[in-house]
PDB file of C-alpha atoms and ligand atoms in Angstrom:
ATOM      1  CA  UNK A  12     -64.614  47.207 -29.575  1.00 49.00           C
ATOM      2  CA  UNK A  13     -62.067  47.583 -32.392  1.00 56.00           C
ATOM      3  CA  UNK A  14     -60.344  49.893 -30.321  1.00 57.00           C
ATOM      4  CA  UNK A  15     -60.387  47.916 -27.942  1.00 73.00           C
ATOM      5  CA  UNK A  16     -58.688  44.964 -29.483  1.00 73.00           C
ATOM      6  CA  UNK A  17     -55.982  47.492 -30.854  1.00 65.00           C
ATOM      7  CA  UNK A  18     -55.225  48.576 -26.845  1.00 70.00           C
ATOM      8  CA  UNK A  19     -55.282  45.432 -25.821  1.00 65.00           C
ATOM      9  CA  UNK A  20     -52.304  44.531 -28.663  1.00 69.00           C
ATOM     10  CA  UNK A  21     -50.251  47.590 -27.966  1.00 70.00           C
ATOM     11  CA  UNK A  22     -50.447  46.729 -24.417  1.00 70.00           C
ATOM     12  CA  UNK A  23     -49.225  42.966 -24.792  1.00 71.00           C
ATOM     13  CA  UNK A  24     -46.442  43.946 -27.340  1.00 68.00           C
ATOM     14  CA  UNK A  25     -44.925  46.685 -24.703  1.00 65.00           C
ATOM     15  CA  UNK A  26     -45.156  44.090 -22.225  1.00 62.00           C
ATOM     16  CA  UNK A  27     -43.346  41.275 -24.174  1.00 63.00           C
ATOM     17  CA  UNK A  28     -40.813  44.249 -25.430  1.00 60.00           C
ATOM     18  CA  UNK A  29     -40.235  44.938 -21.646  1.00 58.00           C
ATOM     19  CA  UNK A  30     -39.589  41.806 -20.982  1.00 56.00           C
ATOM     20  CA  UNK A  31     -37.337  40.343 -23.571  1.00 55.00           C
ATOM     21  CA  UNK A  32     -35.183  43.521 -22.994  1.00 54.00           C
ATOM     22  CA  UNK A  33     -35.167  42.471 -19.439  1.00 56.00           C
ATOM     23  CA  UNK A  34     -33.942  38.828 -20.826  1.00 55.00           C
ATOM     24  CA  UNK A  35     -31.460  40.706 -23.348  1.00 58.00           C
ATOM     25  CA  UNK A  36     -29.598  42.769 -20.556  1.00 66.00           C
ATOM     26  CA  UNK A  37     -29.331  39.436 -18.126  1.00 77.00           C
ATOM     27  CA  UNK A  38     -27.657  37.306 -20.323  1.00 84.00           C
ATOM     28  CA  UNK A  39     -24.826  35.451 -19.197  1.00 82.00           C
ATOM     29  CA  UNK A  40     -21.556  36.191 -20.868  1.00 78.00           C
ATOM     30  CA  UNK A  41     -19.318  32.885 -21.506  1.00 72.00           C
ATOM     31  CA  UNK A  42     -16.408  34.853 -20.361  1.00 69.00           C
ATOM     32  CA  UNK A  43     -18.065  34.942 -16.768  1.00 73.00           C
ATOM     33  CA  UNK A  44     -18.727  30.781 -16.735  1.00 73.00           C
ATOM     34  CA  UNK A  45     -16.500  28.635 -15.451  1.00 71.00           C
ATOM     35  CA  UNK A  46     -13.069  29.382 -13.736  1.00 70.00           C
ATOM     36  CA  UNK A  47     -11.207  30.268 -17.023  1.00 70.00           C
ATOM     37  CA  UNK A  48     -12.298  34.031 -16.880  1.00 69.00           C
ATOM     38  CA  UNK A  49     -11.884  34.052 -20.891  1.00 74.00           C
ATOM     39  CA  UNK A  50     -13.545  33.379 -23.897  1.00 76.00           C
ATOM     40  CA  UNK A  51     -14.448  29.958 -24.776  1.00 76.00           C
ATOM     41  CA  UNK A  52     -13.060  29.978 -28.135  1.00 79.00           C
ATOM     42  CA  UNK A  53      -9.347  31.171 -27.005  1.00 78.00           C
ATOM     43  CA  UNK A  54      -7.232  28.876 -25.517  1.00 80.00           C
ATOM     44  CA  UNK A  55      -4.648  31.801 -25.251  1.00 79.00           C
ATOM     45  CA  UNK A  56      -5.373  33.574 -22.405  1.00 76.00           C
ATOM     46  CA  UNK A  57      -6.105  30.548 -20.327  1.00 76.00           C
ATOM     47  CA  UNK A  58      -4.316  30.739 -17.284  1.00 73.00           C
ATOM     48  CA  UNK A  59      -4.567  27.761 -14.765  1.00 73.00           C
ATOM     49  CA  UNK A  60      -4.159  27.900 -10.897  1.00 75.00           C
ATOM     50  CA  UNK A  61      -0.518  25.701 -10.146  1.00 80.00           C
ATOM     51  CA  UNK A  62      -2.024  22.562  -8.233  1.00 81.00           C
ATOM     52  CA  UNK A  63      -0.312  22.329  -4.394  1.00 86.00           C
ATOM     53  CA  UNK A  64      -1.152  19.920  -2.521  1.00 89.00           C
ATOM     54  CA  UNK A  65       0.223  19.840   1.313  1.00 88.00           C
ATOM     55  CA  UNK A  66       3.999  18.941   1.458  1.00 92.00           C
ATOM     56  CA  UNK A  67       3.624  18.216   5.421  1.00 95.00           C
ATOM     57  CA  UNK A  68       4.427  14.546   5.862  1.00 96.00           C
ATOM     58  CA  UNK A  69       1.829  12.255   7.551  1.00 96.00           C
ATOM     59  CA  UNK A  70       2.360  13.349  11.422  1.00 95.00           C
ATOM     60  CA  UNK A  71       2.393  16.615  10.934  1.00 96.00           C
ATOM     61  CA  UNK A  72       0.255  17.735   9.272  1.00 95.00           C
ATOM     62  CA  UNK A  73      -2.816  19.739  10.634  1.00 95.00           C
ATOM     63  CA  UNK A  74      -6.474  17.981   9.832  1.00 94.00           C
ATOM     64  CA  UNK A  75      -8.738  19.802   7.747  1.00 94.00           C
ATOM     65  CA  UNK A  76     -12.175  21.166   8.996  1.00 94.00           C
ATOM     66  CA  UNK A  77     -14.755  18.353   7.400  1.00 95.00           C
ATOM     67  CA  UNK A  78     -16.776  20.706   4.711  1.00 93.00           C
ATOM     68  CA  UNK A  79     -20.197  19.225   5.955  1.00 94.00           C
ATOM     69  CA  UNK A  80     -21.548  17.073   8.196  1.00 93.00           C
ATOM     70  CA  UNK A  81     -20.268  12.706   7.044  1.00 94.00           C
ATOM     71  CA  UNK A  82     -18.383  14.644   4.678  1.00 95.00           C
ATOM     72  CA  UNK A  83     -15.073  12.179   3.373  1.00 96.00           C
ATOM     73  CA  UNK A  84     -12.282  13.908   5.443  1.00 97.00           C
ATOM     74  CA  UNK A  85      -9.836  15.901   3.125  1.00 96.00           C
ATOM     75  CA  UNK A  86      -5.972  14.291   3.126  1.00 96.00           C
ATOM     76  CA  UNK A  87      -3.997  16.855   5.106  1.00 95.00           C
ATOM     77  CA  UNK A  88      -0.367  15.602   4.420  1.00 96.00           C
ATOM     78  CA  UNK A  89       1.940  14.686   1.534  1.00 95.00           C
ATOM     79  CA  UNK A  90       0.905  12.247  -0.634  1.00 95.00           C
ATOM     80  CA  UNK A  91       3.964  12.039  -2.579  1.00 93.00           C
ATOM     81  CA  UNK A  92       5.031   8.421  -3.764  1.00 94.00           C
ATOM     82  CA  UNK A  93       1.708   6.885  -2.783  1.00 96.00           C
ATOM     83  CA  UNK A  94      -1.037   7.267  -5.495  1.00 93.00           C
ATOM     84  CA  UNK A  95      -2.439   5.829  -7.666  1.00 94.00           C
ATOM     85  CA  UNK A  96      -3.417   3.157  -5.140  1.00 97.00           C
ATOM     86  CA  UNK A  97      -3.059   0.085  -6.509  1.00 96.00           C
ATOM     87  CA  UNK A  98      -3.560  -3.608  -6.023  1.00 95.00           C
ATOM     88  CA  UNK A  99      -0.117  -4.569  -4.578  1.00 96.00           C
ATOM     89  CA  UNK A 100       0.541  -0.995  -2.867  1.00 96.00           C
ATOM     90  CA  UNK A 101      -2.093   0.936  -0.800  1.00 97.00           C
ATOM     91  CA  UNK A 102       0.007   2.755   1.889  1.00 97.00           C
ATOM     92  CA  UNK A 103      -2.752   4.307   2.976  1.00 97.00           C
ATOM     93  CA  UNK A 104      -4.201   1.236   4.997  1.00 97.00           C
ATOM     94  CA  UNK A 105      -0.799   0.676   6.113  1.00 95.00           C
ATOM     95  CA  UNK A 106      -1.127   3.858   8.983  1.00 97.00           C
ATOM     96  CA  UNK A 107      -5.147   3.837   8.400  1.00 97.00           C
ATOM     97  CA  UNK A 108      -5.789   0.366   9.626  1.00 97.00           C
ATOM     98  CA  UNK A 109      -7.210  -0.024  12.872  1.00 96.00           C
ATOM     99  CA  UNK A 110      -4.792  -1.957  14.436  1.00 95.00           C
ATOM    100  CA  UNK A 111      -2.061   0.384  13.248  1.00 96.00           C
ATOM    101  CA  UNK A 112      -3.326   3.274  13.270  1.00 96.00           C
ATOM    102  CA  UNK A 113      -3.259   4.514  16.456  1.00 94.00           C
ATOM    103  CA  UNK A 114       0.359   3.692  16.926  1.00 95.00           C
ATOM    104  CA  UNK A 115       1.364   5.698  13.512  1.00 91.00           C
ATOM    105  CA  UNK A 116      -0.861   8.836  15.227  1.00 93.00           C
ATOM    106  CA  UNK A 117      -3.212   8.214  11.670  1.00 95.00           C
ATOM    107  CA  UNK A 118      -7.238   8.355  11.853  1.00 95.00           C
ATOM    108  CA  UNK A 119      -8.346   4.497  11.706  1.00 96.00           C
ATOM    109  CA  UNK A 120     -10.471   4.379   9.178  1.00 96.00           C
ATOM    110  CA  UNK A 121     -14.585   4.544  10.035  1.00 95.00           C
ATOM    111  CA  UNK A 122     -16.665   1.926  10.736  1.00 95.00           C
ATOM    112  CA  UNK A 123     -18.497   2.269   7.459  1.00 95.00           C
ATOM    113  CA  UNK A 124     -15.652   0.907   5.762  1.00 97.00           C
ATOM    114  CA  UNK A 125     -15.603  -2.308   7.266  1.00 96.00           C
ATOM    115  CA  UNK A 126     -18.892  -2.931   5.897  1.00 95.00           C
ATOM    116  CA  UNK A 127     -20.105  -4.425   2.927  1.00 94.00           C
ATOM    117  CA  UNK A 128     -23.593  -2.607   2.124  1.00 91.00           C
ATOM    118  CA  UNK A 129     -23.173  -4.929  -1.223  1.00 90.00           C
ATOM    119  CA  UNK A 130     -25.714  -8.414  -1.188  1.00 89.00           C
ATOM    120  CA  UNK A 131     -23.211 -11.276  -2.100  1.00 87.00           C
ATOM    121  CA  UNK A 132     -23.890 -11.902  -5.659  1.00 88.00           C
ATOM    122  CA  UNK A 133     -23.325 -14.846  -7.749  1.00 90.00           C
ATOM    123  CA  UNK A 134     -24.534 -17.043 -10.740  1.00 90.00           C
ATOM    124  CA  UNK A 135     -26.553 -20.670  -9.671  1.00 89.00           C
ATOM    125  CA  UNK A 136     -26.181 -23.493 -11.087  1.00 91.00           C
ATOM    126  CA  UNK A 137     -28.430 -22.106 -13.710  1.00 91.00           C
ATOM    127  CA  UNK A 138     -26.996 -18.952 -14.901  1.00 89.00           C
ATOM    128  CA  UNK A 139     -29.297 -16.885 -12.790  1.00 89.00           C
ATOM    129  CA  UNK A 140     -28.338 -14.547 -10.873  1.00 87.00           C
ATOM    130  CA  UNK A 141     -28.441 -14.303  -7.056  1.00 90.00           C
ATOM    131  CA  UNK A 142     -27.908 -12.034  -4.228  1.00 89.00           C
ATOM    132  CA  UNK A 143     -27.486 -13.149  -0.632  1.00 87.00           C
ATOM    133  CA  UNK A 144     -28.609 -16.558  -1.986  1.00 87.00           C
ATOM    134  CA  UNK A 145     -31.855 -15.515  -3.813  1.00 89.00           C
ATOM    135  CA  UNK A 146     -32.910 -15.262  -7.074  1.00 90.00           C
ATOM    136  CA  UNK A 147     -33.527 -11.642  -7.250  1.00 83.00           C
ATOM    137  CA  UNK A 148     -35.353 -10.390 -10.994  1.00 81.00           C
ATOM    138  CA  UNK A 149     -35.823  -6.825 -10.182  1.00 82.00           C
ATOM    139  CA  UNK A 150     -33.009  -5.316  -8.279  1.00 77.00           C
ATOM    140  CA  UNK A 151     -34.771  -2.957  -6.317  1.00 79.00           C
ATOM    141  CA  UNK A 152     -36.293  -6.031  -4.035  1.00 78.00           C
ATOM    142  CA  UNK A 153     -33.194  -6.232  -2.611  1.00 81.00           C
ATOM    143  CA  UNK A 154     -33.271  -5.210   1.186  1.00 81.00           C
ATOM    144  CA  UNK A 155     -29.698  -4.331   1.842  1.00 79.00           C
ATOM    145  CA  UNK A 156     -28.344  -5.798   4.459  1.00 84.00           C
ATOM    146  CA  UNK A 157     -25.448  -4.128   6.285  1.00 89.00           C
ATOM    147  CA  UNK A 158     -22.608  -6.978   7.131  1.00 93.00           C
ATOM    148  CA  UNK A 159     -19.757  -5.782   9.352  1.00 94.00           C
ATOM    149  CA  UNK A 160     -16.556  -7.232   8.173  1.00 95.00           C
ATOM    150  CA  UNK A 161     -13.342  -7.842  10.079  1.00 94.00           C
ATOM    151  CA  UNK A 162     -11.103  -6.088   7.023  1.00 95.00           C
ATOM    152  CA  UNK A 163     -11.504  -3.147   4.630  1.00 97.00           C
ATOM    153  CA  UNK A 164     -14.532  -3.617   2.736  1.00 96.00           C
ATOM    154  CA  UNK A 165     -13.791  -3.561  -0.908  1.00 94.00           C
ATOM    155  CA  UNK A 166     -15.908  -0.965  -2.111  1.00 95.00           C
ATOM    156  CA  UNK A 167     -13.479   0.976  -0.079  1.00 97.00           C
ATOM    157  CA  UNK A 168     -10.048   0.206  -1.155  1.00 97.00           C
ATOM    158  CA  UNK A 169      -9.397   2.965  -3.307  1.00 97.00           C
ATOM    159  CA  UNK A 170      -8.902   5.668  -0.745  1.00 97.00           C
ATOM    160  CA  UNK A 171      -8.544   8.553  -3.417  1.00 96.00           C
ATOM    161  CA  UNK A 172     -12.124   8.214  -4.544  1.00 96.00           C
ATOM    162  CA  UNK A 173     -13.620  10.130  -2.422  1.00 96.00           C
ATOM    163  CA  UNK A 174     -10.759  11.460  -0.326  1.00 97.00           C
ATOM    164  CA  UNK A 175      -8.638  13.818  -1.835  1.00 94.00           C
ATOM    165  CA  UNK A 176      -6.079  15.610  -0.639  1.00 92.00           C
ATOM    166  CA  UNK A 177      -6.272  19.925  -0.570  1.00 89.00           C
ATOM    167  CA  UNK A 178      -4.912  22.304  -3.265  1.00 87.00           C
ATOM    168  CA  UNK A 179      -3.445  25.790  -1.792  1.00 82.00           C
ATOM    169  CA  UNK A 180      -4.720  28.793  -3.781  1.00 79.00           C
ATOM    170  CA  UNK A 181      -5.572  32.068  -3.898  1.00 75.00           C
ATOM    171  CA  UNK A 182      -7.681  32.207  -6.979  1.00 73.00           C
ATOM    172  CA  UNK A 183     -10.581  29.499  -6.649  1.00 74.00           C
ATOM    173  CA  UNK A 184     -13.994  31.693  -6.323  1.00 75.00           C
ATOM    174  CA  UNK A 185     -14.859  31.649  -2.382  1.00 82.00           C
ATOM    175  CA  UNK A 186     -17.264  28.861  -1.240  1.00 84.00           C
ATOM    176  CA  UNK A 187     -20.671  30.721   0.537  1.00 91.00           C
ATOM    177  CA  UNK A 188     -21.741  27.147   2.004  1.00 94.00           C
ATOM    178  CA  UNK A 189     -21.866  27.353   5.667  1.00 94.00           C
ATOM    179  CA  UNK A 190     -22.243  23.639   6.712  1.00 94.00           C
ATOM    180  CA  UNK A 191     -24.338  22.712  10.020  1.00 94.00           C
ATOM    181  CA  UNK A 192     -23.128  20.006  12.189  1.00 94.00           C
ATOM    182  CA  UNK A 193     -26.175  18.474  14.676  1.00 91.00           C
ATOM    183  CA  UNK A 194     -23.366  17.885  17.362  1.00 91.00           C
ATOM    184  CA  UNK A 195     -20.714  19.126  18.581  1.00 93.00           C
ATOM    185  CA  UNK A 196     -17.160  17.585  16.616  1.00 94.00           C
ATOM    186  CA  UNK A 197     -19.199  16.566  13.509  1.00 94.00           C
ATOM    187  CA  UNK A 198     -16.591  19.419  11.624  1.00 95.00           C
ATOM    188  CA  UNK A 199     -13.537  16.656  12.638  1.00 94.00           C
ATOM    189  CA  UNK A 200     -15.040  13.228  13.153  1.00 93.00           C
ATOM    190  CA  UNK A 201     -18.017  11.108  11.512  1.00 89.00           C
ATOM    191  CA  UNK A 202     -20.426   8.477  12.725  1.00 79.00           C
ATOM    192  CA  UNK A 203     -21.956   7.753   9.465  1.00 91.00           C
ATOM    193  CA  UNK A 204     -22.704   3.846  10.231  1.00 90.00           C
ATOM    194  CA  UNK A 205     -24.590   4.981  13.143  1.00 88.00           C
ATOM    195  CA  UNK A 206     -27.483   6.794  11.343  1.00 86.00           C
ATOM    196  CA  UNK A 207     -26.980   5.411   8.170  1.00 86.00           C
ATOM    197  CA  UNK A 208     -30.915   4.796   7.804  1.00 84.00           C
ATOM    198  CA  UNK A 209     -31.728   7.746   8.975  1.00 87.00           C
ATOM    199  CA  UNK A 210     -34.405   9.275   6.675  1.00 85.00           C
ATOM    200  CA  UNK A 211     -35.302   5.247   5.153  1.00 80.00           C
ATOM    201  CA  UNK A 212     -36.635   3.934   7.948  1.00 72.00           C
TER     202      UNK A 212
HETATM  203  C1  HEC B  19       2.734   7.198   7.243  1.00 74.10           C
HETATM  204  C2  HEC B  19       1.370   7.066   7.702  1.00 74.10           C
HETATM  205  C3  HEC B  19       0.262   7.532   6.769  1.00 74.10           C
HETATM  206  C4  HEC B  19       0.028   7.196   5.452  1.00 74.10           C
HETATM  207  C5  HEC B  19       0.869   6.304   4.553  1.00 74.10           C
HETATM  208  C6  HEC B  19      -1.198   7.840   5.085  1.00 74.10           C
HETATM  209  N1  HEC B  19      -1.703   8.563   6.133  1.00 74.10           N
HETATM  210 FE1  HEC B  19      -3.416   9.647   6.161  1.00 74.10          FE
HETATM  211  N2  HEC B  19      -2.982  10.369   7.997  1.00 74.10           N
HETATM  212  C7  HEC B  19      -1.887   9.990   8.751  1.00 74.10           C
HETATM  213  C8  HEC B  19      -1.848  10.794   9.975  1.00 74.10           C
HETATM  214  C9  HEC B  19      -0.800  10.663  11.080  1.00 74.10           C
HETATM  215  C10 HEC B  19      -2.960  11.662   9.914  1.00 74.10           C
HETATM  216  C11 HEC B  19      -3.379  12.746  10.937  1.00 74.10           C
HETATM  217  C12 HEC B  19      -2.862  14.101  10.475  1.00 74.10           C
HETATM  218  C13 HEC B  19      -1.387  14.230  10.709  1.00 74.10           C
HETATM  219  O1  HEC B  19      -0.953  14.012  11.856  1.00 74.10           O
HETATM  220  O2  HEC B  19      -0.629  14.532   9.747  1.00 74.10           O
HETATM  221  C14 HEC B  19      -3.646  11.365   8.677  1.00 74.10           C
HETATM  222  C15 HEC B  19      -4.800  11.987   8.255  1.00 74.10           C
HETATM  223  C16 HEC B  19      -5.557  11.570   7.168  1.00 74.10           C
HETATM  224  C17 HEC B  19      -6.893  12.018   6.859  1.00 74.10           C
HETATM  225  C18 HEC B  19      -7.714  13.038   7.632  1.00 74.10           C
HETATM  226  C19 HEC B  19      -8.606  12.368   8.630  1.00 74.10           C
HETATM  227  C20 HEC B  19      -9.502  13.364   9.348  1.00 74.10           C
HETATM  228  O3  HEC B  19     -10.242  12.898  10.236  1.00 74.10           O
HETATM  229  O4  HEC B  19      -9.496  14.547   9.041  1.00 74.10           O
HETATM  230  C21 HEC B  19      -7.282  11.366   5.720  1.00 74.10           C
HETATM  231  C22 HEC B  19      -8.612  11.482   5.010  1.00 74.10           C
HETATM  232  C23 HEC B  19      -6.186  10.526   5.320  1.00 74.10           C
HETATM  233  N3  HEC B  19      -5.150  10.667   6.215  1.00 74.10           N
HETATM  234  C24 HEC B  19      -6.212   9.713   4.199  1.00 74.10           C
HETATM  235  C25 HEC B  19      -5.094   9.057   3.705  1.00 74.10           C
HETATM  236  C26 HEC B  19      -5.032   8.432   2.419  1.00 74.10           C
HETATM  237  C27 HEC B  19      -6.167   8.377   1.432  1.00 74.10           C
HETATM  238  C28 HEC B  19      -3.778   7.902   2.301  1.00 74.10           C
HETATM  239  C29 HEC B  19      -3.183   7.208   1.098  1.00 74.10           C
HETATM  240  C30 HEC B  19      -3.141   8.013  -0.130  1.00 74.10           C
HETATM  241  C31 HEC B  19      -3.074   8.168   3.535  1.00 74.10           C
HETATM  242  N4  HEC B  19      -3.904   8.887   4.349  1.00 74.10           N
HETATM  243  C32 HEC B  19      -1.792   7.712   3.827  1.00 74.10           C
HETATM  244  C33 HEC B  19      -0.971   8.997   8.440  1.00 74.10           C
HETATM  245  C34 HEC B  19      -0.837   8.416   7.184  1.00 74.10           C
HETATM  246  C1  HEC B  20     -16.665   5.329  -1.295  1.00 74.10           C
HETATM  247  C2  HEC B  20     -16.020   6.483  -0.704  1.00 74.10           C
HETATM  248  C3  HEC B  20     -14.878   6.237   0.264  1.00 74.10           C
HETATM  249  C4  HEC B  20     -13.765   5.440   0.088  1.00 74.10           C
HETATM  250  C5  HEC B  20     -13.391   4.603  -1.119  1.00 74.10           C
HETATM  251  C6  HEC B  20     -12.963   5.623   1.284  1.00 74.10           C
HETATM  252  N1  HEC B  20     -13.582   6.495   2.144  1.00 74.10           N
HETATM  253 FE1  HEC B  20     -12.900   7.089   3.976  1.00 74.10          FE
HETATM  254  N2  HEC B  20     -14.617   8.122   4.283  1.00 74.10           N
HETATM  255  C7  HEC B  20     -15.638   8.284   3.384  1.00 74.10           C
HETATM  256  C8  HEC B  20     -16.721   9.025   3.999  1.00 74.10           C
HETATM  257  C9  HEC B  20     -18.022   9.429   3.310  1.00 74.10           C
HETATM  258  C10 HEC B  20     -16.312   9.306   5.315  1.00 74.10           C
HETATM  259  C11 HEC B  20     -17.102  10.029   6.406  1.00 74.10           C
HETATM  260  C12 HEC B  20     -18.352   9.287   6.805  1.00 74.10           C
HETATM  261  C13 HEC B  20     -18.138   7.959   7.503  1.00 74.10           C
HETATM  262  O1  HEC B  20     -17.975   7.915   8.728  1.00 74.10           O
HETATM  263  O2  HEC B  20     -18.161   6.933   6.827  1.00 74.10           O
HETATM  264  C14 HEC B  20     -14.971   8.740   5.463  1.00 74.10           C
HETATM  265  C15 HEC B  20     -14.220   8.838   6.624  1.00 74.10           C
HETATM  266  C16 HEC B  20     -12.886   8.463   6.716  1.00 74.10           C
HETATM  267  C17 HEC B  20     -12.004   8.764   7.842  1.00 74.10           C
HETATM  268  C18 HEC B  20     -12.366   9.558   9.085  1.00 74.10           C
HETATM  269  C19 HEC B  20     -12.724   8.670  10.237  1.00 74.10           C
HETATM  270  C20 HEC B  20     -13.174   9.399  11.474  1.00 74.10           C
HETATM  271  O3  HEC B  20     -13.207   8.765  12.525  1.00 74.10           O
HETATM  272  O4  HEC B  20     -13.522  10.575  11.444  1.00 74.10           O
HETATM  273  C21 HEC B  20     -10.779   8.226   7.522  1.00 74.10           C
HETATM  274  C22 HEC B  20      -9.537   8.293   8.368  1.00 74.10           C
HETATM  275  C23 HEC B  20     -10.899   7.578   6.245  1.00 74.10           C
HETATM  276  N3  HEC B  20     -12.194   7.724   5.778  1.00 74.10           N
HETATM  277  C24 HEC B  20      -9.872   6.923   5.586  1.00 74.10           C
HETATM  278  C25 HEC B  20     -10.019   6.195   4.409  1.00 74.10           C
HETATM  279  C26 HEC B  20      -8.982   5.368   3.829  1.00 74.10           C
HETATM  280  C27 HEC B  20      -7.579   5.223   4.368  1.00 74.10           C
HETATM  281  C28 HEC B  20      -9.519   4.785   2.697  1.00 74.10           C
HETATM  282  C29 HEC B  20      -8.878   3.762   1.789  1.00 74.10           C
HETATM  283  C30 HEC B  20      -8.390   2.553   2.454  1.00 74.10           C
HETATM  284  C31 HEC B  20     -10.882   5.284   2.566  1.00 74.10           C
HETATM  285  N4  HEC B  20     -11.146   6.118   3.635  1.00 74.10           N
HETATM  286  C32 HEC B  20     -11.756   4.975   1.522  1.00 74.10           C
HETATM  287  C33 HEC B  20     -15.664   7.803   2.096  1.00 74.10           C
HETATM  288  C34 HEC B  20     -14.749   6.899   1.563  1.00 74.10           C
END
């Protein structure tokens, strides 16, 4: 029985030996996190990829593949001179626009973004607050009503957000995702209003 007990320790020790040699030889080394390819604690061999965005002006540039499907479209062209967007100058909706934008050759912007997904929200007469004219105490009882809107919903003036426009390089590690698009010319256009609830309802 003794003996037993004694085999029964050696084994579990060899096993947990095993094993945290196993863990010791896997370890991560900081060098290999991140992009910087160098130690953590040296800024001096830090070398940083030059940032270059496309120089082609609006027009002529060439549209970049969508990296999955509803994905916000990369900018393709210059951007020079127009960001940061700001309140008093957002050139972007100035060839993005709907009305415009088929005569500058520009995208118009989707469908989604002349919607407000937000409930109109206000204080009453009695410092409560309400959303699409109810007094709402837990948030999450809101239903979320989609309201199409004749102009650029809000939410969606700032452009730069969530697009962004494409830095050339060489050195970025290479990107293994392989998107799949249910239709055919999901990997250049988007119809995200249209199944929005898809997956809620
Ligand atoms: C002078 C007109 C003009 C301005 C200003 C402009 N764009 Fe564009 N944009 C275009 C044109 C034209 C295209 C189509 C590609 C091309 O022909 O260069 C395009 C393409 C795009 C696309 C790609 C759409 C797709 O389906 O792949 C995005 C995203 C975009 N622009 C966003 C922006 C943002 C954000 C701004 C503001 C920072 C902006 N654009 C300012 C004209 C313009
Ligand atoms: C909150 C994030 C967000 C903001 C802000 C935003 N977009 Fe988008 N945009 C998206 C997403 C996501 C898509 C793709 C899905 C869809 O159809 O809505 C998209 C799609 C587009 C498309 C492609 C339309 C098509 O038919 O394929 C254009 C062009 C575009 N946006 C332009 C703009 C411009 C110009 C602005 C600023 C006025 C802007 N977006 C602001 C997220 C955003």
């Amino acid at each position: 029985m003794k003996l037993d007990r004694l085999a029964l320790g050696i084994i579990t020790s060899t096993v947990l030996f095993t094993v945290s040699t196993f863990a010791v030889t896997n370890t991560v080394k900081e060098e290999s996190l991140g992009l910087r390819n160098t130690s953590i604690y040296s800024e001096d061999k830090v070398t940083v990829d030059k940032t270059q965005y496309g120089s082609d002006a609006p027009g002529t540039s060439k549209k970049i593949e969508r990296a999955f499907e509803n994905a916000p479209p990369m900018i393709p062209h210059d951007v020079e001179g127009m960001l940061p967007i700001t309140i008093d100058n957002n050139q972007c909706i100035m060839c993005h626009e709907p009305a415009v934008a088929q005569s500058m050759g520009a995208v118009p912007y989707p469908k989604s973004h002349l919607t407000n997904f937000r409930p109109e929200t206000k204080l009453d007469k009695d410092g409560k607050i309400e959303k699409d004219g109810k007094i709402i105490t837990n948030t999450s009882d809101i239903k979320v009503v989609e309201k199409p809107l004749e102009t650029l919903a809000g939410a969606r003036f700032n452009c730069s957000q969530c697009h962004a426009p494409q830095s050339m390089t060489t050195e970025a590690p290479k990107n293994n995702f392989t998107p799949e698009f249910r239709g055919v010319g999901l990997n250049s256009k988007s119809n995200l209003i249209d199944n929005i609830e898809e997956g809620v309802k």
